[in-house]
PDB file of C-alpha atoms in Angstrom:
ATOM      1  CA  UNK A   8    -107.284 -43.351  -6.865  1.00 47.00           C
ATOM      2  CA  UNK A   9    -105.243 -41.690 -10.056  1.00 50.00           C
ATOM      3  CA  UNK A  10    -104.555 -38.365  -7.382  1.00 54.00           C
ATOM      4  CA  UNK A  11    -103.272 -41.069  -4.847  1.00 46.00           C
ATOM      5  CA  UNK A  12    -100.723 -42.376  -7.047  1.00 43.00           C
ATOM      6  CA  UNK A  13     -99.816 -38.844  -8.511  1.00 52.00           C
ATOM      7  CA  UNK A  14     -98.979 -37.860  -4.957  1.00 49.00           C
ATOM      8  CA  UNK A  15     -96.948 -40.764  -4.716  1.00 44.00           C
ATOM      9  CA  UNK A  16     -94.603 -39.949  -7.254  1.00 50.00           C
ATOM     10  CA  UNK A  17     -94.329 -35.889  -7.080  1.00 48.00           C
ATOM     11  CA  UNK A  18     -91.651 -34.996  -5.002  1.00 55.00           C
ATOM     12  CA  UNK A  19     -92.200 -33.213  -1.454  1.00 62.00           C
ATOM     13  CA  UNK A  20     -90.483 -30.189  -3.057  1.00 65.00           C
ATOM     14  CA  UNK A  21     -90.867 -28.078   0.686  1.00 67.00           C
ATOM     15  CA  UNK A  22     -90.012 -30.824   2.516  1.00 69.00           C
ATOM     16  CA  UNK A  23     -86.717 -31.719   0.515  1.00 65.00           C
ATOM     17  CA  UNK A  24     -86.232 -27.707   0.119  1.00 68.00           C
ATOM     18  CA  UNK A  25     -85.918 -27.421   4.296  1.00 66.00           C
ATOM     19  CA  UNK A  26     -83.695 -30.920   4.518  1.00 68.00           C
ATOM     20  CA  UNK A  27     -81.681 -29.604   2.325  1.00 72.00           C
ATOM     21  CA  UNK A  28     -81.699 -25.765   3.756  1.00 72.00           C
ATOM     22  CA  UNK A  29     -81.306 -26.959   7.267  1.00 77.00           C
ATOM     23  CA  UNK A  30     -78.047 -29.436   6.021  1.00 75.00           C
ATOM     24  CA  UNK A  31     -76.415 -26.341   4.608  1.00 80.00           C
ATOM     25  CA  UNK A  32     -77.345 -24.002   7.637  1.00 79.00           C
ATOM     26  CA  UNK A  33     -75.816 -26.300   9.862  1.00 77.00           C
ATOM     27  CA  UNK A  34     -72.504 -27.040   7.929  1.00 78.00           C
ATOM     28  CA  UNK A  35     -72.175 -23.452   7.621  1.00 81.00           C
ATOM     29  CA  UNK A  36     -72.337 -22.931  11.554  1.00 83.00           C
ATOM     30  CA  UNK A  37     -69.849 -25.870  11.866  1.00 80.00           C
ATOM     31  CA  UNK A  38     -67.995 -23.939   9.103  1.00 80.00           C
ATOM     32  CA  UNK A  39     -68.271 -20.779  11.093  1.00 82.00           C
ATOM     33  CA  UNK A  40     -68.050 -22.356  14.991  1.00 84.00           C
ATOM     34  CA  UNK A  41     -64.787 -24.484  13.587  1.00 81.00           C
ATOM     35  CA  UNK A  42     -62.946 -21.774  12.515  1.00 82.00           C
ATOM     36  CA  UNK A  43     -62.976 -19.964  16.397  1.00 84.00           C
ATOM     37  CA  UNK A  44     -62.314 -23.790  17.694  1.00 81.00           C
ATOM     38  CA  UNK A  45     -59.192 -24.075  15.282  1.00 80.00           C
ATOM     39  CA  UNK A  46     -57.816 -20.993  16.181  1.00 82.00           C
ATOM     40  CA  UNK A  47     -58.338 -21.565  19.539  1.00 84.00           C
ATOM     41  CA  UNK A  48     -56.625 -24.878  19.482  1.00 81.00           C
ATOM     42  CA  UNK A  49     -53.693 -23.855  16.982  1.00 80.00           C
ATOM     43  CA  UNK A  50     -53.624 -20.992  19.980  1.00 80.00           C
ATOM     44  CA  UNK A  51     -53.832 -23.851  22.312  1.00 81.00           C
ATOM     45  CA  UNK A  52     -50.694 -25.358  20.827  1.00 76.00           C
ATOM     46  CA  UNK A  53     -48.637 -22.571  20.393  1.00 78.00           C
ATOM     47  CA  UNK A  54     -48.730 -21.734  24.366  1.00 80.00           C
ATOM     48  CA  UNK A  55     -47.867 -25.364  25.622  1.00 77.00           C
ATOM     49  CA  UNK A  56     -44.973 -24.918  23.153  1.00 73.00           C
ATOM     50  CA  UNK A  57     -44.238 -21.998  24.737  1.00 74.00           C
ATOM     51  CA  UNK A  58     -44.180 -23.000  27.886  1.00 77.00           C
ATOM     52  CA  UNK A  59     -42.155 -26.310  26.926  1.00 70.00           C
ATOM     53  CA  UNK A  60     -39.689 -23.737  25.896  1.00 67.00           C
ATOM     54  CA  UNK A  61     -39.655 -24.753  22.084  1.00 67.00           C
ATOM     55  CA  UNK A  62     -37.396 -22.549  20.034  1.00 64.00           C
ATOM     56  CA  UNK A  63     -39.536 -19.529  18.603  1.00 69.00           C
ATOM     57  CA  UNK A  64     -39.257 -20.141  15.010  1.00 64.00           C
ATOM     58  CA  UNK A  65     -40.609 -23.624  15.716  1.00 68.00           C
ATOM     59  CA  UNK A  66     -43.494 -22.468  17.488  1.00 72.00           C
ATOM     60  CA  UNK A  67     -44.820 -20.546  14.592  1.00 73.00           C
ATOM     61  CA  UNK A  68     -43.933 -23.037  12.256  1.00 70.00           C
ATOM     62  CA  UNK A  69     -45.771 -25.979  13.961  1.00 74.00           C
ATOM     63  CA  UNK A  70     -48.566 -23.620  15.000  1.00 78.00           C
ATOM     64  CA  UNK A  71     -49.612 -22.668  10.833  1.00 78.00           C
ATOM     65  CA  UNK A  72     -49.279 -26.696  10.853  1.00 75.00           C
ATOM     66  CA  UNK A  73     -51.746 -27.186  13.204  1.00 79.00           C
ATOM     67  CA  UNK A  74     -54.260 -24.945  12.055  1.00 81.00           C
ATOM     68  CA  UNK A  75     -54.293 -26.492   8.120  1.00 79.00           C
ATOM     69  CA  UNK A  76     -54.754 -29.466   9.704  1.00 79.00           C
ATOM     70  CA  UNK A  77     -57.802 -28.916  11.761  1.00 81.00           C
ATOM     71  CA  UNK A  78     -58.936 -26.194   8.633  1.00 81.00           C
ATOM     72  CA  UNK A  79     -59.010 -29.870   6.635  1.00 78.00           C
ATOM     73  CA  UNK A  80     -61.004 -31.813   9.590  1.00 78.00           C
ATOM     74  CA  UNK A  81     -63.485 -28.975   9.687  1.00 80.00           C
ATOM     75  CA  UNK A  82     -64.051 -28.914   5.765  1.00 79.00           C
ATOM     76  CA  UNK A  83     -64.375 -32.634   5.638  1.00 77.00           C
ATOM     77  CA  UNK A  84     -67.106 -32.775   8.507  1.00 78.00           C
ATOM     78  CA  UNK A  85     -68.959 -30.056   7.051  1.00 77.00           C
ATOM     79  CA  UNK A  86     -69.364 -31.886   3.698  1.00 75.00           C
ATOM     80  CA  UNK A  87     -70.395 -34.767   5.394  1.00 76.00           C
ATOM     81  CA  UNK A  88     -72.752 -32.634   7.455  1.00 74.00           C
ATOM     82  CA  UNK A  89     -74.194 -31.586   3.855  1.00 73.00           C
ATOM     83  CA  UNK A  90     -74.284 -35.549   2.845  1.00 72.00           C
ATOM     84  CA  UNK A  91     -71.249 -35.988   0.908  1.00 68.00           C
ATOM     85  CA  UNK A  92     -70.143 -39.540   1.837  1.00 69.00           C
ATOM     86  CA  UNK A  93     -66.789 -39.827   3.325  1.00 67.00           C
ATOM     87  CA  UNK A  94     -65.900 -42.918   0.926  1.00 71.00           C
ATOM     88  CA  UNK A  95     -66.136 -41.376  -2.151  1.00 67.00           C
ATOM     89  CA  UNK A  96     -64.891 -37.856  -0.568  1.00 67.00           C
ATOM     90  CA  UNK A  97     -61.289 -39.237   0.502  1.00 70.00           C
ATOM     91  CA  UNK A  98     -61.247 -41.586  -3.292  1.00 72.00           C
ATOM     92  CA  UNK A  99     -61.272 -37.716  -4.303  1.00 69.00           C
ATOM     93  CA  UNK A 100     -59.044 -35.995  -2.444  1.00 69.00           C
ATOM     94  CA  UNK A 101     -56.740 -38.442  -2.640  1.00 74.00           C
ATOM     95  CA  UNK A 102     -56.878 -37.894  -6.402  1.00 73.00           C
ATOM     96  CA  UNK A 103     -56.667 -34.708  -6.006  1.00 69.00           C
ATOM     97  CA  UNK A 104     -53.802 -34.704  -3.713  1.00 68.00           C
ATOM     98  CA  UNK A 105     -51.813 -36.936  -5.933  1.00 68.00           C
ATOM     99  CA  UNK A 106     -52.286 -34.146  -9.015  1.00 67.00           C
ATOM    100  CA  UNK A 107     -51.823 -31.568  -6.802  1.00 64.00           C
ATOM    101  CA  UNK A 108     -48.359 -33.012  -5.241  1.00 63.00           C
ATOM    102  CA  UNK A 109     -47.512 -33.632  -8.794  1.00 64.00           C
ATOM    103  CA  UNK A 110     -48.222 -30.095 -10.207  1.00 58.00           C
ATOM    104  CA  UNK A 111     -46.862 -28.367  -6.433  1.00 58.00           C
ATOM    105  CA  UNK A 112     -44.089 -30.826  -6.188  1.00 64.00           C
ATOM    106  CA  UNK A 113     -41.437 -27.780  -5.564  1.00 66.00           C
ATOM    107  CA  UNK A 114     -43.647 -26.027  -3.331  1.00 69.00           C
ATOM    108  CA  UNK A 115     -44.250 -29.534  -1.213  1.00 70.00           C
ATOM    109  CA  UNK A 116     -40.317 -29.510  -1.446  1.00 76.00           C
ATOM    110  CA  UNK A 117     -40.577 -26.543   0.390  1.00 77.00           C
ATOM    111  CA  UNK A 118     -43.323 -27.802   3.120  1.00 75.00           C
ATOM    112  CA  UNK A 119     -41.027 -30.601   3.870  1.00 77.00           C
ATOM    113  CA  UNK A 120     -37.604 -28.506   3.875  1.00 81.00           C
ATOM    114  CA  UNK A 121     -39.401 -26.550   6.544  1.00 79.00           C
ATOM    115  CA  UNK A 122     -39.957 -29.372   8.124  1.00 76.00           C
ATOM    116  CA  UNK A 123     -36.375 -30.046   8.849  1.00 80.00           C
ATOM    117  CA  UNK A 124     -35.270 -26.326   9.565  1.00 81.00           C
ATOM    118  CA  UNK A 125     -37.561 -26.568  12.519  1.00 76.00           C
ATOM    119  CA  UNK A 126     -36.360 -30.273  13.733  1.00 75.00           C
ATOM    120  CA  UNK A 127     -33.270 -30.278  13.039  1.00 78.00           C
ATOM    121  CA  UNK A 128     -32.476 -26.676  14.345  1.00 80.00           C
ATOM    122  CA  UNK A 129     -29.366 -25.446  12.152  1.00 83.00           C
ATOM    123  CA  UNK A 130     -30.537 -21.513  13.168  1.00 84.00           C
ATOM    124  CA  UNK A 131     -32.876 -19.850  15.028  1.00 81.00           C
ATOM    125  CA  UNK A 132     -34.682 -16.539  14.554  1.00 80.00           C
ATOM    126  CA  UNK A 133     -32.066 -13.795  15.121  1.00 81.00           C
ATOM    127  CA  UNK A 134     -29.331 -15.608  14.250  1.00 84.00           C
ATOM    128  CA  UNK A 135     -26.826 -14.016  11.712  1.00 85.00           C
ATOM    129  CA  UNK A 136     -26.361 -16.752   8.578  1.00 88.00           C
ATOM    130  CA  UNK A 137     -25.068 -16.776   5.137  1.00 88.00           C
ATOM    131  CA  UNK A 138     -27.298 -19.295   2.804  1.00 87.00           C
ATOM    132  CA  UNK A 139     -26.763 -19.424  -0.845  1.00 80.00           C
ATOM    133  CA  UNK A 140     -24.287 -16.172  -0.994  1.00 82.00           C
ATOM    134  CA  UNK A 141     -26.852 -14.341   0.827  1.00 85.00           C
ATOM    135  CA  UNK A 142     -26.194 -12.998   4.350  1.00 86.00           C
ATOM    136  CA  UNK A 143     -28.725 -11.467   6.893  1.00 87.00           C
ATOM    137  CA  UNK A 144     -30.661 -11.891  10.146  1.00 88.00           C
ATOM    138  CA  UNK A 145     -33.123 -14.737  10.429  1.00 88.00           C
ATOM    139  CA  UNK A 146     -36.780 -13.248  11.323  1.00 87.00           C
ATOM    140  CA  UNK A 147     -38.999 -16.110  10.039  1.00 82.00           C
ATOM    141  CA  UNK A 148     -39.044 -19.494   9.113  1.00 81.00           C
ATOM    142  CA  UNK A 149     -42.481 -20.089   7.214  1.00 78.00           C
ATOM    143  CA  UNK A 150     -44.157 -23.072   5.837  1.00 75.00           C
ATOM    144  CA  UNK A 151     -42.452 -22.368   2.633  1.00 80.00           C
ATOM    145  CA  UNK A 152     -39.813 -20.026   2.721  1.00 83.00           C
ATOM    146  CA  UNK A 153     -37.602 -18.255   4.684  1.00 88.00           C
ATOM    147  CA  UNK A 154     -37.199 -14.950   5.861  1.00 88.00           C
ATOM    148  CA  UNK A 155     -33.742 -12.717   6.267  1.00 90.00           C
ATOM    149  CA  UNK A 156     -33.278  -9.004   7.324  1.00 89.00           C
ATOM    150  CA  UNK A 157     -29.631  -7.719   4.865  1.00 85.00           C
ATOM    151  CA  UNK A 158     -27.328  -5.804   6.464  1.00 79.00           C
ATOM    152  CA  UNK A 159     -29.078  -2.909   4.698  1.00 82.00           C
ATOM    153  CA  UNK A 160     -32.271  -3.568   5.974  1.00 85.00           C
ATOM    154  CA  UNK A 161     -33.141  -5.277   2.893  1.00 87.00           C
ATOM    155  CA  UNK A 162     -36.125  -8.364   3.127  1.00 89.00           C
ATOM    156  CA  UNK A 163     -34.272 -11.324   1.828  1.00 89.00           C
ATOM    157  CA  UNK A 164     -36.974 -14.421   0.907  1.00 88.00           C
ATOM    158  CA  UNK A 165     -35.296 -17.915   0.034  1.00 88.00           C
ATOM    159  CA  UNK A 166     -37.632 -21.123  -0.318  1.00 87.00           C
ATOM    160  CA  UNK A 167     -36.816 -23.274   2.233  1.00 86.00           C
ATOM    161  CA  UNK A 168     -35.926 -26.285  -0.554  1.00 84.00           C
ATOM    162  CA  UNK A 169     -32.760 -23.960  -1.370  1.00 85.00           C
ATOM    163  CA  UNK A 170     -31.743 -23.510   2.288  1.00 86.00           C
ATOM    164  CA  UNK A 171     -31.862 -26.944   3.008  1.00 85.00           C
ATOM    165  CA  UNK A 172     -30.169 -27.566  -0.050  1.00 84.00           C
ATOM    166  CA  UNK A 173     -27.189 -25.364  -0.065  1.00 84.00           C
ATOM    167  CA  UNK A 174     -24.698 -24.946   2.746  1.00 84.00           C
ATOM    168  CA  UNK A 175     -25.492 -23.108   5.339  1.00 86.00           C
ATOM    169  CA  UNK A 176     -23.395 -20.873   7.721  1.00 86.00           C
ATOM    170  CA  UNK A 177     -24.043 -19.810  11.190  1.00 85.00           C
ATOM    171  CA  UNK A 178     -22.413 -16.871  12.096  1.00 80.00           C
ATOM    172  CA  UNK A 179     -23.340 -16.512  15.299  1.00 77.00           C
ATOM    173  CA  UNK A 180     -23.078 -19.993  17.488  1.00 68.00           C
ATOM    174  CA  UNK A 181     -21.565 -18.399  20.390  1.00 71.00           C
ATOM    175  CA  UNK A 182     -21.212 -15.108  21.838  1.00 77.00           C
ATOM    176  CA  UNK A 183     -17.858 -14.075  20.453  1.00 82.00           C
ATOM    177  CA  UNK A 184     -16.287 -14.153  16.902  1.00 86.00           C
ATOM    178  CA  UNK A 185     -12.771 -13.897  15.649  1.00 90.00           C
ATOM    179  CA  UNK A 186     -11.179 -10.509  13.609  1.00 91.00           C
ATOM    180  CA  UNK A 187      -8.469 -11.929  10.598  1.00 93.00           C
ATOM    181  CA  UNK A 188      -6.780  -9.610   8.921  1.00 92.00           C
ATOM    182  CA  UNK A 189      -4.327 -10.041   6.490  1.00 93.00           C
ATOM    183  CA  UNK A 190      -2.004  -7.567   5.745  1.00 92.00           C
ATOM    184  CA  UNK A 191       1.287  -6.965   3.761  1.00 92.00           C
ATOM    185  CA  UNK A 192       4.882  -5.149   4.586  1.00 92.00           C
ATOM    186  CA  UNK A 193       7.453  -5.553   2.326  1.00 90.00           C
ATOM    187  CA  UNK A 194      10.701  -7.644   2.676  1.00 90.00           C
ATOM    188  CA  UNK A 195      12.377  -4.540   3.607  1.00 89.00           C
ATOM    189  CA  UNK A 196      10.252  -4.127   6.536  1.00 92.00           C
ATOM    190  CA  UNK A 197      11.486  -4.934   9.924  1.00 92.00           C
ATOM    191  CA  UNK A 198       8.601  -8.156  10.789  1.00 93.00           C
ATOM    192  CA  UNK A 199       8.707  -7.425  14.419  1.00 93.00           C
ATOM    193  CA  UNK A 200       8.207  -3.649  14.440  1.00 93.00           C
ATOM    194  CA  UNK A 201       4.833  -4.363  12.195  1.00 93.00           C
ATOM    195  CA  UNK A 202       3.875  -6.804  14.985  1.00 94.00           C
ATOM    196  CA  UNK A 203       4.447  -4.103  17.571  1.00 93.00           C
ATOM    197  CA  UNK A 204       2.090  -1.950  15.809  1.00 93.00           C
ATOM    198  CA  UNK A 205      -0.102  -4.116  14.727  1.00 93.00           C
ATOM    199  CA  UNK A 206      -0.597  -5.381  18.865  1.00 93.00           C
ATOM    200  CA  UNK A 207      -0.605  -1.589  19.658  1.00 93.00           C
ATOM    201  CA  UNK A 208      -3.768  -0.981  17.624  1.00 93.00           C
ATOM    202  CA  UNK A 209      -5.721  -4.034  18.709  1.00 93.00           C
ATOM    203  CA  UNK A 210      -5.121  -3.930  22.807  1.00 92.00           C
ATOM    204  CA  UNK A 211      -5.989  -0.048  21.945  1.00 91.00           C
ATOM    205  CA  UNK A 212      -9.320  -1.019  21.121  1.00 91.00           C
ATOM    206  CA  UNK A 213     -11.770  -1.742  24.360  1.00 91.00           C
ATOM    207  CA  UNK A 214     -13.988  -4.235  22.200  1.00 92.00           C
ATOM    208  CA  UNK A 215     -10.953  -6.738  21.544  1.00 92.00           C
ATOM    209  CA  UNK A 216     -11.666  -9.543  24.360  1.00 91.00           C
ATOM    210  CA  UNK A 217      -8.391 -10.323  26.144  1.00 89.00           C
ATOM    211  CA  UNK A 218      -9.226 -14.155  26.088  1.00 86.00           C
ATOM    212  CA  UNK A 219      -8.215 -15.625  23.614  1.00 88.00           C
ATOM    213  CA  UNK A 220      -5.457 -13.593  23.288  1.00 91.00           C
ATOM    214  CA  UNK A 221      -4.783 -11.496  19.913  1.00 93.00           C
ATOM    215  CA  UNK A 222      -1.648 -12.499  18.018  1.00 92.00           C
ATOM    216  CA  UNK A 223       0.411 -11.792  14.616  1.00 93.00           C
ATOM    217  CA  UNK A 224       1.764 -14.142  12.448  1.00 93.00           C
ATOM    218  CA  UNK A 225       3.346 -14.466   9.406  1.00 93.00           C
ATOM    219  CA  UNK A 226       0.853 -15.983   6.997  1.00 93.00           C
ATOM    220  CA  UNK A 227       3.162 -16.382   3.917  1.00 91.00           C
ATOM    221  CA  UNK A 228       6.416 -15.467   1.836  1.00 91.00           C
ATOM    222  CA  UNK A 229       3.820 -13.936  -1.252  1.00 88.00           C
ATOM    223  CA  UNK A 230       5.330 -13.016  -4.920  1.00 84.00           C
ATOM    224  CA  UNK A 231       5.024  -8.877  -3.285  1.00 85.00           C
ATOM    225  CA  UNK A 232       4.709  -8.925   0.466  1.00 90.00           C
ATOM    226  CA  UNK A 233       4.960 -10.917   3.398  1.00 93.00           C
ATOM    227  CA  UNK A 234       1.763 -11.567   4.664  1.00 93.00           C
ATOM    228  CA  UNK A 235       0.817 -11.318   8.629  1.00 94.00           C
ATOM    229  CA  UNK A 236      -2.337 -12.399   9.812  1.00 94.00           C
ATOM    230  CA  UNK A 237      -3.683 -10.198  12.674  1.00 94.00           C
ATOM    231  CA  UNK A 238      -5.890 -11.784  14.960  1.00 93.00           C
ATOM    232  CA  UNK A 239      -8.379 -11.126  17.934  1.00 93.00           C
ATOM    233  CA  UNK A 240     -11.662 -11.878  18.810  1.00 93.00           C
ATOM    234  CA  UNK A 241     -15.108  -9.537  19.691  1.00 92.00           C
ATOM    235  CA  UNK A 242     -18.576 -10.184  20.561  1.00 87.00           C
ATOM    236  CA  UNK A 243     -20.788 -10.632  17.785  1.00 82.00           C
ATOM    237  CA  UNK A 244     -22.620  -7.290  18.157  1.00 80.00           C
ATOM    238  CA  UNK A 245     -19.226  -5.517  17.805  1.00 86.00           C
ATOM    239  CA  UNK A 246     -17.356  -7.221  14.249  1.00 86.00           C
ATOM    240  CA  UNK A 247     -17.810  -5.072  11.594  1.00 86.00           C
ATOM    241  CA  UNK A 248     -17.165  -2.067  13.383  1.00 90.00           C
ATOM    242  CA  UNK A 249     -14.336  -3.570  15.088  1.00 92.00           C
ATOM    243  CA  UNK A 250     -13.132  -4.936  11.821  1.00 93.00           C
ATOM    244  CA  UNK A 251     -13.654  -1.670   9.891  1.00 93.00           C
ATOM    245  CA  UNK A 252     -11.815   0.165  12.799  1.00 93.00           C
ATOM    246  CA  UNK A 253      -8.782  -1.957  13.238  1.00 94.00           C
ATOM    247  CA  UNK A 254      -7.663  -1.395   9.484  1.00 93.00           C
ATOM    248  CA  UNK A 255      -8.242   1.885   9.807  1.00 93.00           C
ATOM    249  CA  UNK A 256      -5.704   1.785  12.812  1.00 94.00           C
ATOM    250  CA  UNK A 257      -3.165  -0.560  11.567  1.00 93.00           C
ATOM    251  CA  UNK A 258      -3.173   1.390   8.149  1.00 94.00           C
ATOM    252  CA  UNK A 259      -2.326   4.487  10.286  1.00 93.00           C
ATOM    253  CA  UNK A 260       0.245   2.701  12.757  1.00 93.00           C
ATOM    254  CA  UNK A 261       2.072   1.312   9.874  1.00 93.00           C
ATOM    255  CA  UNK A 262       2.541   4.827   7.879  1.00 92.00           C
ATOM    256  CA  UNK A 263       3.678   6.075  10.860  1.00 91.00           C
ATOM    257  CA  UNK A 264       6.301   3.540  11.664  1.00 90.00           C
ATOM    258  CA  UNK A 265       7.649   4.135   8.125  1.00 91.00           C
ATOM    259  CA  UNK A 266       6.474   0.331   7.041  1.00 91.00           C
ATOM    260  CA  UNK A 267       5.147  -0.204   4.046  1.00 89.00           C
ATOM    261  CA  UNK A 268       2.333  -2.262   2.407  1.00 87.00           C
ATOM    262  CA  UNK A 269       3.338  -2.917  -1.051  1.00 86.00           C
ATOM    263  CA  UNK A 270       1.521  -3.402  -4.066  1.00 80.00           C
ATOM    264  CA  UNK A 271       2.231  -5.685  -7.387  1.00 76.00           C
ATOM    265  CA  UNK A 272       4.847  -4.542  -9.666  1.00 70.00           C
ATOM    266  CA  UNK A 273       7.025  -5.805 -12.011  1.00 72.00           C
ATOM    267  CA  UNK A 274      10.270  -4.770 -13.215  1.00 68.00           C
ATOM    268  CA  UNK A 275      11.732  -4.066 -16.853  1.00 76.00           C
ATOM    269  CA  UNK A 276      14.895  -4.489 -18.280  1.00 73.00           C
ATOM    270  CA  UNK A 277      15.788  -3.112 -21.837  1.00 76.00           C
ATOM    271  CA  UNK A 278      18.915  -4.672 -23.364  1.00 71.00           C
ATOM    272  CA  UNK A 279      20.594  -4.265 -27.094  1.00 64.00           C
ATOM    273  CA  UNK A 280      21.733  -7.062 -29.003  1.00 60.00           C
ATOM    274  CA  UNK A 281      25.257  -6.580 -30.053  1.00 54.00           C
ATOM    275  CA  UNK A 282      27.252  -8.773 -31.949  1.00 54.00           C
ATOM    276  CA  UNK A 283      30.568  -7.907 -33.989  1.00 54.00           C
ATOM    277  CA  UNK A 284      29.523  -7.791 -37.730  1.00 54.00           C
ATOM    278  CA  UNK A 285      26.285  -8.123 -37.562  1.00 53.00           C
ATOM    279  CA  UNK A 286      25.727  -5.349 -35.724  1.00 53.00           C
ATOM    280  CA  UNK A 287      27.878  -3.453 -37.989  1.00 53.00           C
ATOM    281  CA  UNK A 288      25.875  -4.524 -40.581  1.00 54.00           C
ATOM    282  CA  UNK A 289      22.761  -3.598 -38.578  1.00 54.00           C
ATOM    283  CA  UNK A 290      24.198   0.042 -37.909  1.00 50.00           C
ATOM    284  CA  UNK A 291      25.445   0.045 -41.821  1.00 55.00           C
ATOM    285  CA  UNK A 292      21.330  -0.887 -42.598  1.00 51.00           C
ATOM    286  CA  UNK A 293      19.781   2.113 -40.608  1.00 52.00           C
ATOM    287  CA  UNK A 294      21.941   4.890 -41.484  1.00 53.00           C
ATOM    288  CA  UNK A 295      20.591   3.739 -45.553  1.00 52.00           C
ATOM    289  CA  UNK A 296      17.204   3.337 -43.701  1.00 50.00           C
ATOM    290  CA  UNK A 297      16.387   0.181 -44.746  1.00 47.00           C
ATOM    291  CA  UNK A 298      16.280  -1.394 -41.120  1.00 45.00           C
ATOM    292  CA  UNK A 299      16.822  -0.612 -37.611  1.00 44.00           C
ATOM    293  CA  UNK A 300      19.279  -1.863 -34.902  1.00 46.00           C
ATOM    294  CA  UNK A 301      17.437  -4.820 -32.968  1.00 46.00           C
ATOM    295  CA  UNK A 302      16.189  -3.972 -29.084  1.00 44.00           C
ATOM    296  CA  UNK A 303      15.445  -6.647 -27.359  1.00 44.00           C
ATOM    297  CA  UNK A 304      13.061  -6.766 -23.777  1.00 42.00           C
ATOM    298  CA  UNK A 305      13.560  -8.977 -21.505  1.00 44.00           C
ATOM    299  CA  UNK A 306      10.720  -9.409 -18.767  1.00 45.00           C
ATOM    300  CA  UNK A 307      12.357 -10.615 -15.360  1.00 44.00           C
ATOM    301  CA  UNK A 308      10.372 -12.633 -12.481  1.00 44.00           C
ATOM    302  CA  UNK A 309       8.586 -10.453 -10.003  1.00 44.00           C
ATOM    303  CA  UNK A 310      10.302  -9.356  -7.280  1.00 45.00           C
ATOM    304  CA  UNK A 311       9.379  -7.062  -4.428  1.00 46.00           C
ATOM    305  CA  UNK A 312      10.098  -3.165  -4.642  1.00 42.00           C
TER     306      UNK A 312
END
C-alpha cells in the first residue's frame, strides 16, 4: 500500500521529459516553418505592391514592416506552443514595450518619421534633395534612416526624425531646372553690350532649352557693380555642367568685349590741415622738433572704379 502512494506522488519524470521535449520540438519547427511563411508573405506583399504600382521606396519600406510584424505573430505562437499563456505574455510585453518605447523613444521617432516619408511622398528614390545642408541622391528610405549618394559618391545616412524635421528640398520635381547667374560690369560698362554677350554664350550652348526663353536683367544698382542676372533653363541631368560652362563662357565673352567685372575698392584721400597761425606755429614746432605738422585722412563713401 506505502509503494502505491509513493508512486502517487513521484513525478513521471519520462513522461513530463517527452511533453516537454515534444512542446519545444514543435515550437522550434513553427519557429523554423514561420520564418519561410513570413518571407514568403512579406514577398507576397512586396509584388502586389508592385504591381499596384506603389512608389519603390515605399515598397521596401512597407515590405521590412510586414515581415516584423509576422516575425512577432510567429514568436508569440511559438511560446504559446511551449505553454506560455497568452494573458500573462501580452501583461509582459506590454511592459516591456512601454520601457522599451521609453528608453528607444528617438529611435521610435524614427520608425514613425519613416512612416510619413513613405505616405506622404515628399521624394522618391533617385530624386536629387538637399535635407539639413546636406545634398545627394536618394537610394533608400529605411525603417530608421535615410540613405543619400553626395555628389562625390559619398554615403550620406540621416535618421529619418531629422528629415522630417528639417526642411526639405526637392531638386528635381520636373524634368528641367533653371541656370541664375549673377554677374557684375561696372557703371562704365555699356548694359546692353554685356546682354549681347551674355545671350551669345547661352543660345551657344546646345543644352540651354529654348522654352522658356533665357533672358538678362539687371538685378541691382550694388555699392561696386551693377548686377545682371543671366537666366536659362536645362534638364536636370545637364546643371552643373551647364552652370560650370556658362561662366566659363560669359567670363571669356566679357574680357573680350572689353567689359569689366569689378571688384570692391575703396578710395583714399589725404588732405593737410592748414590754418594761418596755427600752422605757422605748427611749421615753427617741427623745424625745433618738438611736433609735427597735422595730416589728416579722410575716408570717402565707396564708389565704383
Amino acid at each position: 500500500m506505502q509503494d502505491w502512494l509513493n508512486s502517487l506522488d513521484a513525478p513521471d519524470w519520462h513522461a513530463l521529459a517527452f511533453g516537454w521535449g515534444m512542446r519545444i520540438v514543435v515550437a522550434l519547427l513553427i519557429l523554423a516553418i514561420g520564418l519561410r511563411v513570413a518571407r514568403w508573405l512579406s514577398g507576397l506583399v512586396e509584388a502586389g505592391m508592385v504591381r499596384a504600382e506603389v512608389e519603390p521606396t515605399a515598397v521596401l519600406f512597407l515590405r521590412k514592416v510586414a515581415y516584423v510584424v509576422l516575425l512577432v505573430v510567429l514568436v508569440l505562437a511559438a511560446l504559446q506552443v511551449v505553454g506560455v499563456p497568452m494573458t500573462s505574455m501580452i501583461a509582459v510585453l506590454g511592459a516591456a514595450g512601454l520601457a522599451i518605447g521609453l528608453a528607444l523613444k528617438d529611435s521610435l521617432s524614427n520608425i514613425a518619421s519613416g512612416v510619413m516619408l513613405v505616405t506622404l511622398k515628399p521624394f522618391k528614390a533617385g530624386d536629387v534633395v538637399t535635407i539639413g545642408g546636406e545634398t545627394g541622391k536618394v537610394e533608400a528610405i529605411s525603417i530608421f534612416q535615410t540613405r543619400l549618394r553626395g555628389a562625390d559618391n559619398q554615403t550620406i545616412v540621416l535618421p529619418n526624425s531629422l528629415v522630417t524635421a528639417d526642411s526639405i528640398v526637392n531638386l528635381t520635381p520636373d524634368t528641367m531646372r533653371r541656370i541664375e547667374l549673377v554677374v557684375g560690369i561696372g557703371y562704365a560698362d555699356d548694359i546692353d553690350a554685356a546682354r549681347t554677350a551674355a545671350l551669345e554664350i547661352v543660345h551657344g550652348d546646345p543644352r540651354v532649352l529654348t522654352d522658356p526663353a533665357p533672358d538678362v536683367l539687371v538685378y541691382a544698382l550694388a555699392d561696386n557693380s551693377v548686377n545682371l542676372g543671366i537666366r536659362c533653363h536645362v534638364g536636370n541631368d545637364d546643371y552643373f555642367a551647364t552652370k560650370c560652362a556658362l561662366t566659363e563662357g560669359i567670363k571669356q565673352a566679357f574680357d573680350t568685349a572689353g567689359i569689366s567685372i569689378p571688384f570692391p575698392q575703396r578710395d583714399v584721400h589725404m588732405y593737410h590741415h592748414v590754418a594761418g597761425d596755427a600752422a605757422a606755429a605748427g611749421y615753427r614746432l617741427a623745424r625745433d622738433e618738438t611736433q609735427v605738422p597735422r595730416i589728416g585722412v579722410e575716408r570717402s563713401a565707396s564708389r565704383p572704379e
